XYZ file of N, CA and C in Angstrom:
531
model
N -99.131 40.901 43.613
C -98.093 40.879 43.050
C -97.922 42.269 41.900
N -96.671 42.920 42.029
C -96.616 44.239 41.323
C -96.016 43.280 39.942
N -96.709 44.037 38.710
C -95.798 43.468 37.147
C -94.995 44.357 37.266
N -93.693 44.327 36.698
C -92.371 44.672 35.911
C -92.363 44.590 34.572
N -92.495 45.563 33.624
C -92.629 45.596 32.312
C -90.946 45.632 31.961
N -90.367 44.751 31.511
C -89.152 45.979 30.629
C -89.435 45.588 29.550
N -89.007 46.677 28.486
C -89.917 46.970 27.055
C -87.927 46.808 26.130
N -87.429 45.744 25.709
C -86.176 45.574 24.318
C -86.660 46.677 23.425
N -85.382 47.155 23.283
C -85.571 47.411 21.736
C -84.257 46.736 20.741
N -84.630 46.600 19.437
C -84.472 45.652 18.454
C -83.618 46.339 17.378
N -82.294 47.128 17.379
C -81.787 47.135 16.130
C -81.039 46.571 15.238
N -81.223 46.747 14.157
C -80.616 45.896 13.037
C -78.953 45.872 13.336
N -78.500 44.626 13.016
C -77.036 44.684 13.024
C -75.930 45.383 11.881
N -75.337 45.844 12.736
C -74.537 46.633 11.323
C -74.125 45.649 10.261
N -73.839 45.879 9.168
C -73.636 45.241 7.454
C -72.276 45.136 7.772
N -71.339 44.221 6.715
C -70.410 43.823 6.771
C -70.358 43.308 5.624
N -68.822 43.288 5.055
C -68.569 42.862 3.798
C -67.096 42.214 3.171
N -67.326 41.285 2.278
C -66.096 40.950 2.282
C -66.215 40.399 0.447
N -64.994 41.130 0.381
C -64.872 41.021 -1.609
C -63.396 40.133 -1.923
N -64.084 38.663 -2.894
C -62.596 38.014 -3.258
C -62.731 38.655 -4.581
N -61.304 39.112 -4.586
C -60.859 39.479 -6.335
C -60.170 38.297 -6.828
N -60.308 38.046 -8.309
C -59.590 36.008 -8.696
C -58.353 37.336 -10.083
N -57.628 37.763 -9.685
C -56.507 38.030 -10.554
C -55.495 37.127 -11.616
N -54.855 37.179 -12.808
C -54.005 36.762 -13.783
C -52.610 37.886 -13.618
N -51.785 37.032 -12.750
C -50.390 37.424 -12.886
C -49.238 37.031 -13.230
N -48.193 37.438 -14.300
C -47.301 36.845 -14.819
C -46.490 35.985 -13.103
N -44.909 35.721 -14.140
C -43.954 34.830 -13.361
C -43.236 35.960 -12.027
N -43.635 37.314 -12.699
C -42.976 38.055 -11.443
C -44.225 38.564 -10.230
N -45.514 38.173 -10.879
C -46.327 38.749 -9.506
C -47.319 40.058 -10.237
N -46.819 40.254 -11.011
C -47.233 41.825 -11.627
C -48.581 41.805 -12.575
N -50.028 42.194 -12.389
C -51.378 41.963 -12.559
C -51.780 41.741 -14.261
N -51.730 40.955 -15.072
C -52.131 41.482 -15.841
C -53.635 41.108 -16.352
N -54.954 40.808 -15.754
C -55.982 41.204 -15.462
C -56.929 40.754 -14.846
N -57.959 41.348 -14.552
C -58.946 40.381 -13.413
C -59.840 39.055 -14.115
N -59.903 37.785 -13.501
C -60.558 36.962 -13.654
C -61.375 37.031 -13.843
N -62.175 37.521 -13.008
C -63.864 37.337 -12.327
C -63.690 38.509 -11.477
N -64.955 39.589 -11.937
C -64.949 40.700 -11.093
C -65.170 39.953 -9.677
N -64.897 41.463 -9.117
C -64.934 40.952 -7.406
C -66.184 40.828 -7.059
N -66.128 39.631 -6.069
C -67.618 39.163 -5.745
C -67.653 39.541 -4.184
N -68.402 40.458 -4.257
C -68.701 40.865 -2.377
C -70.197 40.032 -2.014
N -69.908 39.820 -0.824
C -70.913 38.882 -0.368
C -71.247 40.253 0.846
N -72.372 40.249 1.330
C -72.936 40.856 2.357
C -73.151 39.815 4.036
N -72.724 40.884 4.912
C -73.042 39.731 6.011
C -73.147 41.092 7.621
N -73.917 40.175 8.291
C -74.094 41.215 9.348
C -73.043 41.036 10.713
N -72.491 42.329 11.331
C -72.178 42.275 12.104
C -72.536 41.270 13.314
N -71.191 40.435 13.577
C -70.819 39.255 14.349
C -71.022 37.529 13.345
N -71.310 37.829 12.277
C -71.392 36.864 11.324
C -69.802 36.544 11.277
N -69.606 35.149 10.861
C -68.043 34.745 10.451
C -68.299 34.071 9.046
N -67.403 34.399 8.118
C -67.208 34.548 7.053
C -66.109 33.332 6.972
N -66.076 32.608 5.732
C -65.066 31.165 5.320
C -65.179 31.645 3.554
N -63.718 32.262 3.294
C -64.296 31.874 1.390
C -63.246 31.221 0.706
N -63.048 29.904 1.384
C -61.834 29.344 0.868
C -62.731 28.136 -0.101
N -63.981 27.887 0.428
C -65.505 26.902 -0.697
C -65.123 27.894 -2.009
N -65.209 29.286 -1.396
C -65.749 29.993 -3.031
C -64.199 30.151 -3.801
N -63.120 29.787 -3.617
C -61.557 29.521 -3.825
C -61.874 28.611 -4.017
N -62.173 27.350 -3.977
C -61.898 25.936 -4.446
C -62.957 26.044 -5.575
N -63.715 26.357 -5.596
C -64.942 26.597 -6.753
C -64.384 26.765 -8.207
N -63.975 28.189 -7.879
C -63.068 29.007 -8.781
C -62.181 27.877 -9.321
N -61.411 27.628 -8.762
C -59.887 26.640 -9.071
C -60.791 25.346 -9.772
N -61.934 24.619 -9.621
C -62.692 23.551 -9.611
C -62.639 23.878 -11.327
N -63.483 24.988 -11.428
C -63.975 25.216 -12.594
C -63.037 25.960 -13.706
N -61.744 26.491 -13.261
C -60.669 27.054 -13.484
C -59.666 26.321 -13.838
N -59.738 24.838 -14.328
C -58.090 24.084 -14.081
C -56.745 24.718 -14.492
N -56.885 25.993 -15.690
C -55.798 26.364 -16.494
C -54.740 27.097 -15.892
N -55.374 27.923 -14.656
C -54.983 28.259 -13.472
C -54.114 27.888 -12.240
N -52.963 28.385 -12.003
C -52.447 27.628 -11.011
C -52.328 28.717 -9.728
N -52.541 28.837 -8.285
C -52.564 29.811 -7.486
C -51.345 30.436 -6.987
N -51.360 31.395 -7.055
C -49.514 31.979 -6.488
C -49.514 32.122 -5.523
N -50.775 33.193 -4.825
C -50.758 33.589 -3.554
C -51.704 34.436 -3.992
N -52.198 34.129 -1.811
C -53.615 35.099 -1.554
C -53.256 36.240 -0.614
N -53.778 37.002 -0.908
C -53.299 38.613 -0.424
C -54.403 39.347 0.209
N -53.907 40.641 1.142
C -55.178 41.753 1.317
C -55.524 40.523 3.218
N -56.722 40.631 3.305
C -57.622 39.437 4.863
C -57.518 38.341 4.818
N -57.460 37.859 5.522
C -57.758 36.641 6.316
C -58.658 35.997 5.263
N -58.963 34.734 4.719
C -59.688 34.074 4.166
C -61.198 33.311 5.119
N -61.173 33.869 6.220
C -62.091 33.645 7.334
C -61.718 33.922 8.933
N -63.177 34.480 9.546
C -63.725 34.825 10.236
C -64.591 35.695 11.006
N -64.464 36.153 12.506
C -65.790 37.189 12.522
C -65.549 37.949 11.827
N -66.464 39.188 12.038
C -66.828 40.425 11.190
C -67.324 41.450 12.074
N -66.977 42.657 12.108
C -67.502 43.468 12.773
C -68.417 44.445 12.020
N -69.065 45.085 12.948
C -69.858 46.272 12.462
C -69.195 47.164 11.331
N -69.377 47.467 10.114
C -69.029 48.381 9.277
C -67.527 47.787 8.253
N -67.618 46.337 8.806
C -66.275 45.505 7.935
C -66.459 45.286 6.859
N -65.739 45.600 6.000
C -65.357 44.973 4.311
C -63.980 45.079 4.443
N -63.777 43.222 4.164
C -62.502 42.518 4.036
C -62.468 42.574 2.371
N -61.062 42.438 2.012
C -61.039 42.364 0.538
C -59.692 41.265 0.675
N -59.930 40.289 -0.570
C -59.104 39.069 -0.730
C -58.268 39.154 -2.137
N -57.760 38.745 -1.857
C -57.473 38.709 -3.808
C -56.395 38.037 -4.181
N -56.796 36.731 -4.765
C -56.107 35.681 -5.166
C -55.912 35.712 -6.607
N -53.972 35.656 -6.614
C -53.832 35.811 -8.005
C -53.185 33.996 -8.165
N -53.640 34.110 -9.717
C -53.262 33.267 -10.465
C -52.151 33.135 -11.356
N -51.383 32.188 -11.835
C -50.570 32.554 -12.938
C -51.112 31.379 -14.110
N -51.191 31.167 -15.254
C -51.693 30.168 -16.217
C -51.071 29.228 -15.947
N -51.037 27.751 -16.294
C -50.557 26.907 -16.339
C -49.859 26.443 -17.978
N -48.736 25.929 -18.405
C -48.224 25.320 -19.395
C -49.104 24.032 -19.735
N -49.200 23.722 -20.891
C -49.497 22.153 -21.258
C -48.853 22.250 -22.480
N -48.490 20.719 -22.325
C -48.231 19.953 -23.451
C -48.904 20.450 -25.223
N -47.648 20.680 -26.133
C -48.154 20.326 -27.796
C -47.765 19.641 -28.191
N -48.095 18.894 -29.723
C -47.145 18.219 -30.469
C -47.232 18.520 -31.458
N -46.458 18.232 -32.510
C -46.205 18.662 -33.974
C -46.654 17.255 -34.832
N -47.132 16.857 -35.605
C -47.009 15.868 -35.805
C -47.369 15.708 -37.482
N -45.854 14.740 -38.565
C -45.632 15.219 -39.626
C -46.875 14.395 -40.781
N -47.331 14.252 -41.546
C -48.197 13.226 -42.482
C -47.377 13.673 -44.203
N -47.860 12.619 -45.105
C -47.560 12.637 -46.047
C -48.735 12.465 -47.234
N -49.442 13.020 -47.607
C -50.143 12.697 -48.796
C -51.772 12.869 -47.771
N -51.951 12.087 -47.168
C -52.774 12.537 -46.036
C -52.970 12.765 -45.039
N -54.264 13.151 -44.315
C -54.011 12.446 -42.581
C -54.289 10.975 -41.880
N -53.667 10.374 -41.910
C -53.975 9.008 -41.231
C -52.666 8.330 -41.141
N -53.441 7.575 -40.330
C -52.037 6.804 -39.198
C -51.020 6.563 -39.772
N -51.073 5.480 -41.198
C -50.513 4.956 -41.995
C -49.776 6.055 -42.607
N -50.303 7.207 -42.519
C -49.007 7.630 -43.743
C -48.210 9.185 -42.519
N -48.379 8.629 -40.979
C -47.660 9.575 -40.252
C -46.390 9.196 -40.749
N -45.557 10.415 -40.273
C -43.500 10.490 -40.624
C -43.244 10.664 -39.207
N -42.376 9.510 -38.902
C -41.680 9.330 -37.928
C -40.428 9.984 -37.685
N -40.186 11.240 -36.989
C -39.383 12.028 -36.784
C -38.028 10.992 -36.378
N -36.510 11.632 -36.783
C -35.583 11.306 -36.482
C -35.526 11.511 -35.142
N -35.165 10.785 -33.884
C -34.722 11.187 -31.941
C -34.577 12.574 -32.206
N -33.711 13.502 -33.347
C -32.987 14.777 -32.651
C -34.064 16.132 -32.715
N -35.154 15.293 -33.457
C -36.034 16.542 -33.988
C -37.066 16.601 -32.900
N -36.732 17.999 -32.904
C -38.151 18.373 -31.320
C -39.608 18.358 -31.971
N -40.101 17.811 -31.517
C -41.306 17.716 -32.101
C -42.885 17.832 -30.814
N -42.256 18.326 -29.792
C -43.282 18.950 -28.510
C -42.640 19.963 -27.436
N -43.565 20.631 -27.079
C -43.398 21.477 -26.259
C -43.874 21.651 -25.250
N -43.940 23.041 -24.349
C -45.325 23.722 -23.647
C -45.764 24.583 -23.923
N -46.947 24.982 -23.700
C -46.976 26.690 -24.039
C -48.425 26.726 -23.054
N -48.125 28.138 -22.584
C -49.330 28.500 -21.552
C -50.788 28.697 -22.144
N -51.914 27.945 -21.533
C -53.232 28.220 -21.560
C -53.932 29.005 -22.530
N -54.329 28.929 -23.559
C -54.727 29.958 -24.408
C -54.051 30.352 -25.471
N -52.391 30.065 -26.008
C -51.337 30.354 -26.707
C -51.636 29.771 -28.042
N -52.266 31.140 -28.868
C -52.885 30.363 -30.490
C -51.615 29.819 -30.945
N -50.953 28.951 -31.424
C -49.999 27.971 -31.881
C -50.265 28.694 -33.329
N -49.195 28.954 -33.925
C -49.027 29.310 -35.409
C -47.675 29.297 -35.690
N -47.456 29.768 -36.974
C -45.896 29.308 -37.037
C -45.219 29.341 -36.861
N -45.568 30.743 -36.135
C -43.856 31.500 -35.418
C -44.002 31.164 -34.026
N -45.431 31.370 -33.316
C -45.048 30.579 -31.679
C -44.989 29.315 -31.567
N -45.121 28.292 -32.800
C -44.449 27.013 -32.775
C -42.986 27.128 -32.927
N -42.913 27.735 -33.483
C -41.255 27.610 -34.059
C -40.189 28.536 -32.558
N -41.139 29.248 -32.035
C -40.519 29.724 -30.553
C -40.156 28.493 -29.475
N -41.757 28.021 -29.491
C -41.519 27.101 -28.036
C -40.723 25.780 -28.505
N -40.837 25.502 -29.896
C -39.578 24.421 -30.388
C -38.325 24.605 -30.342
N -38.280 25.997 -30.722
C -36.523 26.806 -30.620
C -36.564 25.648 -31.985
N -37.108 26.486 -33.091
C -36.471 25.698 -34.316
C -37.616 26.649 -35.480
N -36.892 27.153 -35.991
C -37.799 28.378 -37.028
C -38.127 27.690 -38.252
N -37.473 26.475 -38.358
C -37.331 25.070 -39.718
C -38.319 24.544 -39.480
N -39.554 24.172 -38.283
C -40.034 23.145 -37.656
C -40.796 23.039 -38.847
N -41.722 23.434 -39.639
C -42.262 23.298 -40.400
C -42.016 22.285 -41.733
N -40.613 22.499 -42.349
C -39.857 21.886 -43.174
C -39.258 20.176 -42.910
N -39.277 20.315 -41.659
C -38.486 19.279 -40.913
C -38.592 18.077 -41.070
N -39.494 17.284 -41.536
C -39.729 16.346 -42.320
C -40.263 15.493 -43.648
N -40.359 17.114 -44.870
C -40.620 17.277 -45.719
C -39.740 16.254 -46.606
N -40.606 15.512 -47.502
C -40.317 14.080 -47.974
C -39.732 15.261 -49.190
N -38.988 14.817 -49.925
C -37.851 14.740 -51.134
C -39.359 15.010 -52.352
N -39.304 15.929 -52.603
C -40.334 16.190 -53.890
C -41.421 16.726 -53.209
N -41.895 16.569 -52.705
C -43.196 17.257 -51.663
C -43.170 18.784 -51.818
N -44.638 19.257 -51.718
C -44.029 20.894 -51.536
C -45.213 20.950 -49.566
N -45.281 21.508 -48.624
C -45.581 22.049 -47.656
C -47.166 21.926 -48.284
N -48.246 21.658 -47.909
C -49.764 21.337 -48.489
C -50.597 22.112 -47.386
N -50.406 21.702 -46.177
C -51.196 22.552 -45.117
C -50.859 22.383 -43.806
N -50.767 23.580 -43.007
C -50.327 23.176 -41.501
C -52.115 23.314 -40.643
N -52.450 23.018 -39.888
C -53.383 22.718 -39.201
C -53.133 23.271 -37.784
N -53.173 24.676 -37.249
C -53.004 25.332 -35.939
C -54.364 24.532 -34.675
N -53.608 25.088 -33.556
C -54.721 24.886 -32.448
C -54.244 26.454 -31.009
N -55.238 26.244 -30.853
C -54.944 26.627 -29.372
C -54.852 26.066 -28.344
N -53.671 25.963 -27.262
C -53.177 25.311 -26.311
C -54.660 25.588 -25.256
N -54.778 24.079 -25.093
C -56.297 24.145 -23.537
C -55.720 22.919 -23.120
N -56.601 22.819 -22.077
C -56.004 21.818 -21.096
C -55.706 20.059 -21.091
N -56.793 19.817 -22.533
C -56.858 18.195 -23.065
C -55.441 18.278 -23.749
N -54.405 17.031 -23.352
C -53.138 17.231 -23.976
C -53.464 16.801 -25.714
N -54.134 16.035 -25.346
C -54.416 15.119 -26.673
C -55.250 16.058 -27.967
N -55.651 17.452 -27.538
C -56.177 18.112 -28.541
C -55.321 19.153 -29.129
N -54.204 19.350 -28.396
C -53.190 19.896 -28.615
C -52.326 19.640 -29.013
N -52.734 19.499 -30.493
C -51.771 18.828 -31.672
C -51.940 19.924 -33.272
N -50.679 20.102 -33.047
C -50.311 20.741 -34.974
C -50.122 19.815 -35.731
N -51.093 19.904 -36.817
C -50.281 18.263 -37.946
C -49.939 19.319 -38.512
N -48.753 18.656 -39.965
C -48.397 19.333 -40.652
C -48.429 18.074 -42.057
N -49.131 18.616 -43.208
C -49.246 17.712 -44.196
C -48.920 17.874 -44.926
N -47.654 17.499 -46.199
C -47.269 17.571 -47.246
C -47.679 16.560 -48.352
């Protein structure tokens, strides 16, 4: 018998990539900033990609954001040689409640002042908002909030401000008379 020799020539598959960009947008969808630099992953021709796990991991690690939309290429599928897919995931900041608590003499349960029902002492503000005299007044819609519970004969001695976070229990501004 004759021998037949078949020669195969192997060449590397073409390369492809997928980039996922995470961005913060305002209520109208205008980009405010990049949340995380574009994450680019390299693939070979014919590979399939799926970035839904990456997006879920980002959202789990960043609960302060709500997904608004995904634009660009699809979030999964096969890749051809030279393909460069770009997916942009846009988020808005979540609002979290904050509360103002008023105290007389010292910050303790026994010295907490109970405001009348018509006195607004809580509101919501976007994650990361630095609460100060001005911003609390804006969100409560009450510029006189600092003196709202001042007992007769007392001066305000201190107000302790916070930055709005995901933990509602920590989003407390205290006013001491």
